[in-house]
């Protein structure tokens, strides 16, 4: 049975504990702190932090997996690839969502960059999910336009609702809106006129 009881213990096992924050990265000189303005220099490069975390994670799960990271404006996007990468998504993308939350927490803690979003995809799961949701939105838009009746979807995460909103943004016959609060927040597709 695993005796680790908190997130810090788990993160320490991945090489990202508080003790690790004081150690310099390999081939990176330790920052010199001379005053309050220099404290920002103590934070690490966000891309390096995310890459180190994900490499540590996948090394323990499946050493044959690879990770690549790209920076896009206000986000870091990581792609984990390999023969068994898709298994990391978990049921309904729950494991992948958890990896993103922990990666964001690590990024905020070690790089001091809470303003950056973190998106992780494994084996093209997010792309396939996006395509599926876009097709669903288009199909439901036709149904709502024909029937004139609104269609309410099951509660879904904000990222999934966003895909449907973007897909239907310019649709001539329907509009989409989010209703509800918290985990019960869901999307409704309504006829544009009437």
Coordinates of N, CA and C in Angstrom, one line a residue:
X1 N 0.8 -1.2 0.0 CA 0.0 0.0 0.0 C 0.9 1.2 0.0
X2 N 0.5 2.3 -0.7 CA 1.2 3.5 -0.8 C 1.0 4.4 0.4
X3 N 2.2 4.7 1.1 CA 2.1 5.5 2.3 C 2.2 7.0 2.1
X4 N 2.3 7.5 0.9 CA 2.4 8.9 0.6 C 1.0 9.5 0.8
X5 N 0.9 10.6 1.6 CA -0.4 11.1 1.9 C -0.8 12.4 1.4
X6 N 0.1 13.1 0.7 CA -0.2 14.4 0.2 C 0.4 14.7 -1.2
X7 N 0.0 15.7 -1.9 CA 0.5 16.0 -3.2 C 2.0 16.3 -3.2
X8 N 2.5 16.9 -2.2 CA 3.9 17.2 -2.2 C 4.7 15.9 -2.2
X9 N 4.2 14.9 -1.5 CA 5.0 13.6 -1.5 C 5.0 13.0 -2.9
X10 N 3.8 13.0 -3.6 CA 3.7 12.5 -4.9 C 4.6 13.3 -5.9
X11 N 4.6 14.6 -5.7 CA 5.4 15.5 -6.6 C 6.9 15.2 -6.3
X12 N 7.3 15.0 -5.1 CA 8.7 14.7 -4.8 C 9.1 13.5 -5.5
X13 N 8.2 12.5 -5.6 CA 8.6 11.3 -6.3 C 8.8 11.5 -7.8
X14 N 8.3 12.6 -8.3 CA 8.4 13.0 -9.7 C 9.6 14.0 -9.9
X15 N 10.3 14.3 -8.8 CA 11.4 15.2 -8.9 C 11.0 16.7 -8.9
X16 N 9.9 17.0 -8.2 CA 9.5 18.4 -8.2 C 9.0 18.8 -6.8
X17 N 9.8 18.5 -5.8 CA 9.4 18.8 -4.5 C 10.0 20.2 -4.1
X18 N 9.6 20.7 -3.0 CA 10.1 22.0 -2.5 C 11.6 22.0 -2.4
X19 N 12.2 20.9 -2.0 CA 13.6 20.8 -2.0 C 14.3 20.9 -3.3
X20 N 13.6 20.5 -4.4 CA 14.1 20.6 -5.7 C 14.1 22.0 -6.2
X21 N 13.3 22.9 -5.7 CA 13.2 24.3 -6.1 C 14.5 25.0 -5.9
X22 N 15.3 24.7 -4.9 CA 16.5 25.4 -4.6 C 17.7 24.9 -5.5
X23 N 17.5 23.7 -6.1 CA 18.6 23.1 -6.9 C 18.5 23.6 -8.3
X24 N 19.6 24.0 -8.9 CA 19.6 24.5 -10.3 C 19.3 23.4 -11.2
X25 N 18.8 23.7 -12.4 CA 18.6 22.8 -13.5 C 19.9 22.4 -14.0
X26 N 20.1 21.2 -14.6 CA 21.3 20.8 -15.2 C 21.7 21.8 -16.3
X27 N 22.9 22.2 -16.4 CA 23.4 23.2 -17.4 C 22.7 24.5 -17.3
X28 N 22.2 24.9 -16.1 CA 21.6 26.2 -15.9 C 22.2 26.8 -14.7
X29 N 22.8 28.0 -14.8 CA 23.4 28.6 -13.6 C 22.3 29.0 -12.6
X30 N 22.7 28.9 -11.3 CA 21.7 29.3 -10.3 C 21.6 30.8 -10.3
X31 N 20.3 31.3 -10.2 CA 20.1 32.7 -10.3 C 20.7 33.4 -9.1
X32 N 21.2 34.6 -9.3 CA 21.8 35.4 -8.2 C 20.7 36.4 -7.7
X33 N 20.4 36.3 -6.4 CA 19.4 37.1 -5.8 C 20.0 38.2 -5.1
X34 N 19.9 39.5 -5.5 CA 20.5 40.6 -4.9 C 19.6 41.5 -4.2
X35 N 18.3 41.4 -4.5 CA 17.3 42.3 -3.9 C 15.9 41.9 -4.3
X36 N 14.9 42.6 -3.9 CA 13.5 42.2 -4.1 C 13.2 42.1 -5.6
X37 N 13.6 43.0 -6.5 CA 13.3 42.9 -7.9 C 13.9 41.6 -8.5
X38 N 15.0 41.1 -8.0 CA 15.6 39.9 -8.5 C 14.9 38.6 -8.2
X39 N 13.9 38.7 -7.3 CA 13.2 37.5 -6.8 C 12.5 36.8 -8.0
X40 N 12.1 37.6 -9.0 CA 11.4 37.0 -10.2 C 12.4 36.1 -10.9
X41 N 13.7 36.4 -10.8 CA 14.7 35.5 -11.5 C 14.7 34.1 -10.9
X42 N 14.2 33.9 -9.7 CA 14.2 32.6 -9.0 C 13.3 31.7 -9.7
X43 N 12.3 32.1 -10.5 CA 11.4 31.3 -11.2 C 12.1 30.7 -12.4
X44 N 11.7 29.5 -12.7 CA 12.3 28.7 -13.9 C 11.5 29.0 -15.1
X45 N 12.1 28.7 -16.3 CA 11.4 28.8 -17.6 C 10.2 27.9 -17.6
X46 N 9.0 28.4 -17.9 CA 7.8 27.6 -17.8 C 7.8 26.4 -18.7
X47 N 8.4 26.6 -19.9 CA 8.5 25.4 -20.8 C 9.3 24.3 -20.2
X48 N 10.5 24.7 -19.6 CA 11.4 23.7 -19.0 C 10.7 23.0 -17.8
X49 N 9.9 23.8 -17.0 CA 9.2 23.2 -15.9 C 8.2 22.2 -16.4
X50 N 7.4 22.5 -17.4 CA 6.4 21.6 -17.9 C 7.0 20.4 -18.5
X51 N 8.1 20.6 -19.3 CA 8.7 19.4 -19.9 C 9.3 18.5 -18.9
X52 N 10.0 19.0 -17.9 CA 10.6 18.2 -16.8 C 9.5 17.4 -16.1
X53 N 8.4 18.0 -15.7 CA 7.3 17.3 -15.1 C 6.7 16.2 -15.9
X54 N 6.4 16.5 -17.2 CA 5.8 15.5 -18.0 C 6.7 14.4 -18.3
X55 N 8.0 14.7 -18.6 CA 9.0 13.6 -18.8 C 9.2 12.7 -17.6
X56 N 9.1 13.3 -16.4 CA 9.2 12.5 -15.2 C 8.0 11.6 -15.0
X57 N 6.8 12.2 -15.3 CA 5.6 11.4 -15.2 C 5.6 10.2 -16.2
X58 N 5.9 10.5 -17.5 CA 5.8 9.4 -18.5 C 6.9 8.4 -18.3
X59 N 8.0 8.8 -17.8 CA 9.1 7.9 -17.5 C 8.7 6.8 -16.5
X60 N 7.8 7.2 -15.6 CA 7.4 6.2 -14.6 C 6.2 5.3 -15.2
X61 N 5.5 5.9 -16.1 CA 4.3 5.2 -16.7 C 4.7 4.3 -17.9
X62 N 5.4 4.9 -18.8 CA 5.8 4.1 -20.0 C 7.0 4.8 -20.6
X63 N 8.2 4.3 -20.4 CA 9.4 5.0 -20.9 C 9.5 5.1 -22.4
X64 N 8.6 4.4 -23.1 CA 8.7 4.5 -24.6 C 8.0 5.8 -25.1
X65 N 7.2 6.5 -24.3 CA 6.5 7.7 -24.7 C 7.4 8.9 -24.8
X66 N 7.0 9.8 -25.7 CA 7.8 11.0 -25.9 C 6.9 12.2 -25.7
X67 N 7.5 13.3 -25.3 CA 6.7 14.6 -25.1 C 7.3 15.7 -25.9
X68 N 6.5 16.5 -26.5 CA 7.0 17.7 -27.2 C 6.1 18.9 -26.7
X69 N 6.7 20.1 -26.5 CA 5.9 21.2 -26.0 C 6.1 22.4 -26.9
X70 N 5.0 23.1 -27.2 CA 5.0 24.3 -28.0 C 4.3 25.4 -27.2
X71 N 4.8 26.6 -27.5 CA 4.2 27.8 -26.8 C 3.3 28.5 -27.8
X72 N 2.1 28.8 -27.4 CA 1.1 29.4 -28.3 C 0.5 30.6 -27.5
X73 N 1.0 31.8 -27.6 CA 0.4 32.9 -26.9 C 0.4 32.8 -25.4
X74 N -0.8 32.6 -24.9 CA -1.0 32.5 -23.4 C -1.1 31.0 -23.0
X75 N -0.5 30.1 -23.7 CA -0.7 28.7 -23.4 C 0.6 27.9 -23.7
X76 N 0.8 26.8 -23.0 CA 1.8 25.8 -23.3 C 1.0 24.6 -23.7
X77 N 1.3 24.1 -24.9 CA 0.7 22.9 -25.4 C 1.7 21.7 -25.4
X78 N 1.3 20.6 -24.8 CA 2.2 19.5 -24.7 C 1.5 18.3 -25.5
X79 N 2.3 17.6 -26.2 CA 1.8 16.4 -27.0 C 2.6 15.2 -26.5
X80 N 1.9 14.2 -26.0 CA 2.6 13.0 -25.6 C 2.2 12.0 -26.6
X81 N 3.3 11.4 -27.2 CA 3.1 10.4 -28.3 C 3.8 9.1 -28.0
X82 N 3.4 8.1 -28.7 CA 4.0 6.8 -28.5 C 2.9 5.8 -28.7
X83 N 3.3 4.5 -28.8 CA 2.4 3.4 -29.2 C 1.2 3.3 -28.2
X84 N 1.5 3.5 -26.9 CA 0.4 3.4 -25.9 C 0.0 4.7 -25.3
X85 N 0.2 5.8 -26.0 CA -0.1 7.2 -25.4 C -1.5 7.4 -25.1
X86 N -2.4 6.9 -26.0 CA -3.8 7.1 -25.9 C -4.4 6.5 -24.6
X87 N -3.7 5.6 -24.0 CA -4.2 5.0 -22.7 C -4.1 6.0 -21.6
X88 N -3.3 7.0 -21.7 CA -3.1 8.0 -20.7 C -4.4 8.9 -20.6
X89 N -5.2 8.9 -21.6 CA -6.4 9.8 -21.6 C -7.3 9.3 -20.5
X90 N -7.4 8.0 -20.2 CA -8.3 7.5 -19.2 C -9.8 7.5 -19.7
X91 N -10.7 7.1 -18.9 CA -12.1 7.1 -19.3 C -12.6 8.5 -19.4
X92 N -13.2 8.8 -20.5 CA -13.7 10.2 -20.8 C -12.7 11.3 -20.6
X93 N -11.4 11.0 -20.8 CA -10.4 12.0 -20.7 C -10.1 12.5 -19.3
X94 N -10.6 11.7 -18.3 CA -10.4 12.1 -16.9 C -9.0 12.1 -16.4
X95 N -8.2 11.1 -16.8 CA -6.8 11.1 -16.4 C -6.1 12.2 -17.1
X96 N -6.4 12.5 -18.3 CA -5.7 13.6 -19.1 C -6.1 14.9 -18.4
X97 N -7.3 15.1 -18.0 CA -7.7 16.3 -17.3 C -6.9 16.5 -16.0
X98 N -6.8 15.4 -15.3 CA -6.0 15.4 -14.0 C -4.5 15.8 -14.2
X99 N -4.0 15.2 -15.3 CA -2.6 15.5 -15.7 C -2.5 17.0 -15.9
X100 N -3.4 17.6 -16.7 CA -3.4 19.0 -17.0 C -3.5 19.9 -15.7
X101 N -4.4 19.5 -14.8 CA -4.5 20.2 -13.5 C -3.2 20.2 -12.7
X102 N -2.6 19.0 -12.6 CA -1.4 18.9 -11.8 C -0.2 19.7 -12.6
X103 N -0.2 19.6 -13.9 CA 0.8 20.3 -14.7 C 0.7 21.8 -14.5
X104 N -0.5 22.3 -14.5 CA -0.7 23.7 -14.2 C -0.3 24.1 -12.8
X105 N -0.6 23.3 -11.8 CA -0.2 23.6 -10.5 C 1.3 23.6 -10.3
X106 N 2.0 22.7 -11.0 CA 3.5 22.6 -10.9 C 4.0 23.9 -11.6
X107 N 3.5 24.2 -12.8 CA 3.9 25.4 -13.5 C 3.8 26.7 -12.7
X108 N 2.6 26.8 -12.0 CA 2.4 28.0 -11.2 C 3.4 28.0 -10.0
X109 N 3.6 26.9 -9.4 CA 4.5 26.8 -8.2 C 5.9 27.1 -8.6
X110 N 6.4 26.4 -9.6 CA 7.8 26.5 -9.9 C 8.2 27.6 -10.9
X111 N 7.3 28.0 -11.8 CA 7.7 29.0 -12.8 C 7.0 30.4 -12.4
X112 N 6.1 30.3 -11.5 CA 5.4 31.5 -11.1 C 4.5 32.1 -12.2
X113 N 4.0 31.2 -13.0 CA 3.2 31.7 -14.2 C 1.8 31.1 -14.2
X114 N 1.0 31.7 -13.3 CA -0.4 31.3 -13.3 C -1.2 31.8 -14.4
X115 N -0.6 32.7 -15.2 CA -1.3 33.3 -16.4 C -1.2 32.4 -17.6
X116 N -0.4 31.4 -17.6 CA -0.3 30.5 -18.7 C -1.3 29.3 -18.6
X117 N -2.0 29.0 -19.7 CA -2.8 27.8 -19.7 C -2.0 26.7 -20.1
X118 N -2.4 25.5 -19.6 CA -1.7 24.3 -20.0 C -2.7 23.3 -20.7
X119 N -2.3 22.9 -21.9 CA -3.1 21.9 -22.6 C -2.2 20.7 -22.9
X120 N -2.7 19.6 -22.6 CA -2.0 18.3 -22.8 C -2.8 17.4 -23.7
X121 N -2.2 16.9 -24.7 CA -2.9 15.9 -25.6 C -2.1 14.6 -25.6
X122 N -2.8 13.5 -25.6 CA -2.1 12.2 -25.6 C -2.6 11.4 -26.8
X123 N -1.7 11.0 -27.7 CA -2.1 10.2 -28.8 C -3.2 10.8 -29.7
X124 N -3.3 12.1 -29.7 CA -4.4 12.8 -30.5 C -5.8 12.7 -30.0
X125 N -5.9 12.4 -28.6 CA -7.2 12.3 -28.0 C -8.0 13.6 -28.1
X126 N -7.3 14.7 -27.8 CA -8.1 16.0 -27.8 C -8.5 16.4 -29.2
X127 N -7.7 16.1 -30.2 CA -8.1 16.4 -31.6 C -9.3 15.6 -32.0
X128 N -9.3 14.3 -31.7 CA -10.4 13.4 -32.0 C -11.7 13.9 -31.2
X129 N -11.5 14.3 -30.0 CA -12.7 14.7 -29.2 C -13.2 16.0 -29.8
X130 N -12.4 16.9 -30.2 CA -12.8 18.2 -30.8 C -13.6 17.9 -32.1
X131 N -13.1 17.0 -32.9 CA -13.7 16.7 -34.1 C -15.1 16.1 -33.9
X132 N -15.2 15.2 -32.9 CA -16.5 14.6 -32.5 C -17.5 15.6 -32.0
X133 N -17.0 16.5 -31.2 CA -17.9 17.5 -30.6 C -18.4 18.5 -31.7
X134 N -17.5 18.8 -32.7 CA -17.9 19.7 -33.8 C -19.0 19.1 -34.6
X135 N -18.8 17.8 -34.9 CA -19.8 17.1 -35.7 C -21.1 17.0 -35.0
X136 N -21.1 16.7 -33.7 CA -22.3 16.7 -32.9 C -23.0 18.0 -32.9
X137 N -22.2 19.1 -32.8 CA -22.8 20.4 -32.8 C -23.5 20.7 -34.1
X138 N -22.9 20.3 -35.2 CA -23.4 20.6 -36.6 C -24.7 19.7 -36.8
X139 N -24.7 18.5 -36.3 CA -25.8 17.6 -36.4 C -27.0 18.1 -35.6
X140 N -26.7 18.6 -34.4 CA -27.8 19.1 -33.5 C -28.3 20.5 -34.0
X141 N -27.4 21.3 -34.7 CA -27.9 22.5 -35.3 C -28.9 22.3 -36.3
X142 N -28.7 21.3 -37.2 CA -29.7 20.9 -38.2 C -31.0 20.5 -37.6
X143 N -30.9 19.6 -36.6 CA -32.1 19.1 -35.9 C -32.9 20.3 -35.3
X144 N -32.2 21.2 -34.6 CA -32.9 22.3 -33.9 C -33.5 23.3 -35.0
X145 N -32.8 23.5 -36.0 CA -33.3 24.4 -37.1 C -34.5 23.8 -37.7
X146 N -34.5 22.5 -37.9 CA -35.7 21.8 -38.5 C -36.9 21.8 -37.6
X147 N -36.7 21.5 -36.3 CA -37.8 21.3 -35.4 C -38.2 22.6 -34.7
X148 N -37.3 23.6 -34.7 CA -37.7 24.9 -34.0 C -37.6 24.8 -32.5
X149 N -37.3 23.6 -32.0 CA -37.2 23.4 -30.5 C -35.8 23.4 -30.0
X150 N -35.5 24.0 -28.9 CA -34.1 24.0 -28.3 C -33.7 22.6 -27.9
X151 N -32.4 22.3 -27.9 CA -31.9 21.0 -27.5 C -30.9 21.3 -26.4
X152 N -31.1 20.6 -25.2 CA -30.2 20.8 -24.1 C -29.3 19.6 -24.0
X153 N -28.0 19.8 -23.9 CA -27.0 18.7 -23.8 C -26.8 18.4 -22.3
X154 N -26.2 17.3 -22.0 CA -25.8 16.9 -20.7 C -24.7 17.9 -20.2
X155 N -24.5 18.0 -18.8 CA -23.4 18.8 -18.3 C -22.1 18.4 -18.9
X156 N -21.2 19.3 -19.2 CA -19.9 19.0 -19.8 C -18.9 20.1 -19.3
X157 N -17.6 19.7 -19.4 CA -16.6 20.7 -19.0 C -16.6 21.9 -19.9
X158 N -16.0 23.0 -19.4 CA -16.0 24.3 -20.1 C -15.3 24.1 -21.5
X159 N -14.2 23.3 -21.5 CA -13.4 23.2 -22.8 C -14.3 22.5 -23.8
X160 N -15.1 21.6 -23.5 CA -16.0 20.9 -24.4 C -17.1 21.9 -24.9
X161 N -17.7 22.6 -23.9 CA -18.7 23.6 -24.3 C -18.2 24.6 -25.3
X162 N -16.9 25.0 -25.0 CA -16.3 26.0 -25.9 C -16.2 25.6 -27.3
X163 N -15.8 24.3 -27.5 CA -15.7 23.7 -28.9 C -17.1 23.9 -29.6
X164 N -18.1 23.6 -28.9 CA -19.5 23.6 -29.5 C -19.8 25.1 -29.8
X165 N -19.6 26.0 -28.8 CA -19.8 27.4 -29.0 C -19.1 27.9 -30.3
X166 N -17.8 27.6 -30.4 CA -17.0 28.1 -31.5 C -17.6 27.5 -32.8
X167 N -17.9 26.2 -32.8 CA -18.5 25.6 -34.0 C -19.8 26.3 -34.5
X168 N -20.6 26.7 -33.6 CA -21.9 27.2 -33.9 C -21.9 28.8 -33.9
X169 N -20.8 29.4 -33.7 CA -20.7 30.9 -33.5 C -21.3 31.6 -34.8
X170 N -21.0 31.1 -36.0 CA -21.4 31.8 -37.2 C -22.6 31.1 -37.8
X171 N -23.2 30.1 -37.2 CA -24.3 29.4 -37.8 C -25.5 30.3 -38.0
X172 N -26.1 30.3 -39.2 CA -27.2 31.2 -39.5 C -28.5 30.9 -38.8
X173 N -28.7 29.6 -38.4 CA -30.0 29.2 -37.9 C -30.1 29.0 -36.4
X174 N -29.0 28.8 -35.7 CA -29.1 28.5 -34.3 C -28.0 29.3 -33.5
X175 N -28.3 29.4 -32.2 CA -27.3 30.0 -31.2 C -27.1 29.0 -30.1
X176 N -25.9 29.1 -29.4 CA -25.7 28.2 -28.3 C -25.4 29.1 -27.1
X177 N -25.8 28.6 -25.9 CA -25.6 29.3 -24.7 C -25.4 28.3 -23.6
X178 N -24.6 28.7 -22.6 CA -24.3 27.8 -21.4 C -25.3 28.2 -20.3
X179 N -25.9 27.3 -19.6 CA -26.8 27.5 -18.5 C -26.4 26.6 -17.4
X180 N -26.8 27.0 -16.2 CA -26.5 26.2 -15.0 C -25.2 26.7 -14.3
X181 N -24.9 26.1 -13.2 CA -23.7 26.5 -12.4 C -22.8 25.3 -12.1
X182 N -21.6 25.6 -12.0 CA -20.6 24.6 -11.6 C -20.6 23.3 -12.4
X183 N -20.5 22.2 -11.8 CA -20.5 20.9 -12.5 C -21.8 20.6 -13.3
X184 N -22.9 21.3 -13.0 CA -24.1 21.1 -13.7 C -24.3 22.0 -14.9
X185 N -23.2 22.8 -15.2 CA -23.3 23.7 -16.3 C -23.4 22.9 -17.6
X186 N -24.3 23.3 -18.5 CA -24.6 22.6 -19.7 C -24.8 23.6 -20.8
X187 N -24.9 23.0 -22.0 CA -25.1 23.9 -23.2 C -26.5 23.6 -23.8
X188 N -27.1 24.7 -24.3 CA -28.4 24.7 -24.9 C -28.2 25.3 -26.3
X189 N -28.8 24.6 -27.3 CA -28.8 25.1 -28.7 C -30.2 25.5 -29.0
X190 N -30.4 26.7 -29.4 CA -31.7 27.3 -29.6 C -31.8 27.8 -31.1
X191 N -33.0 27.8 -31.6 CA -33.2 28.5 -32.9 C -32.8 30.0 -32.8
X192 N -32.1 30.5 -33.8 CA -31.6 31.9 -33.8 C -32.8 32.9 -33.7
X193 N -33.8 32.6 -34.5 CA -34.9 33.6 -34.5 C -36.2 32.9 -34.0
X194 N -36.8 33.5 -33.0 CA -38.0 32.9 -32.5 C -37.8 32.3 -31.2

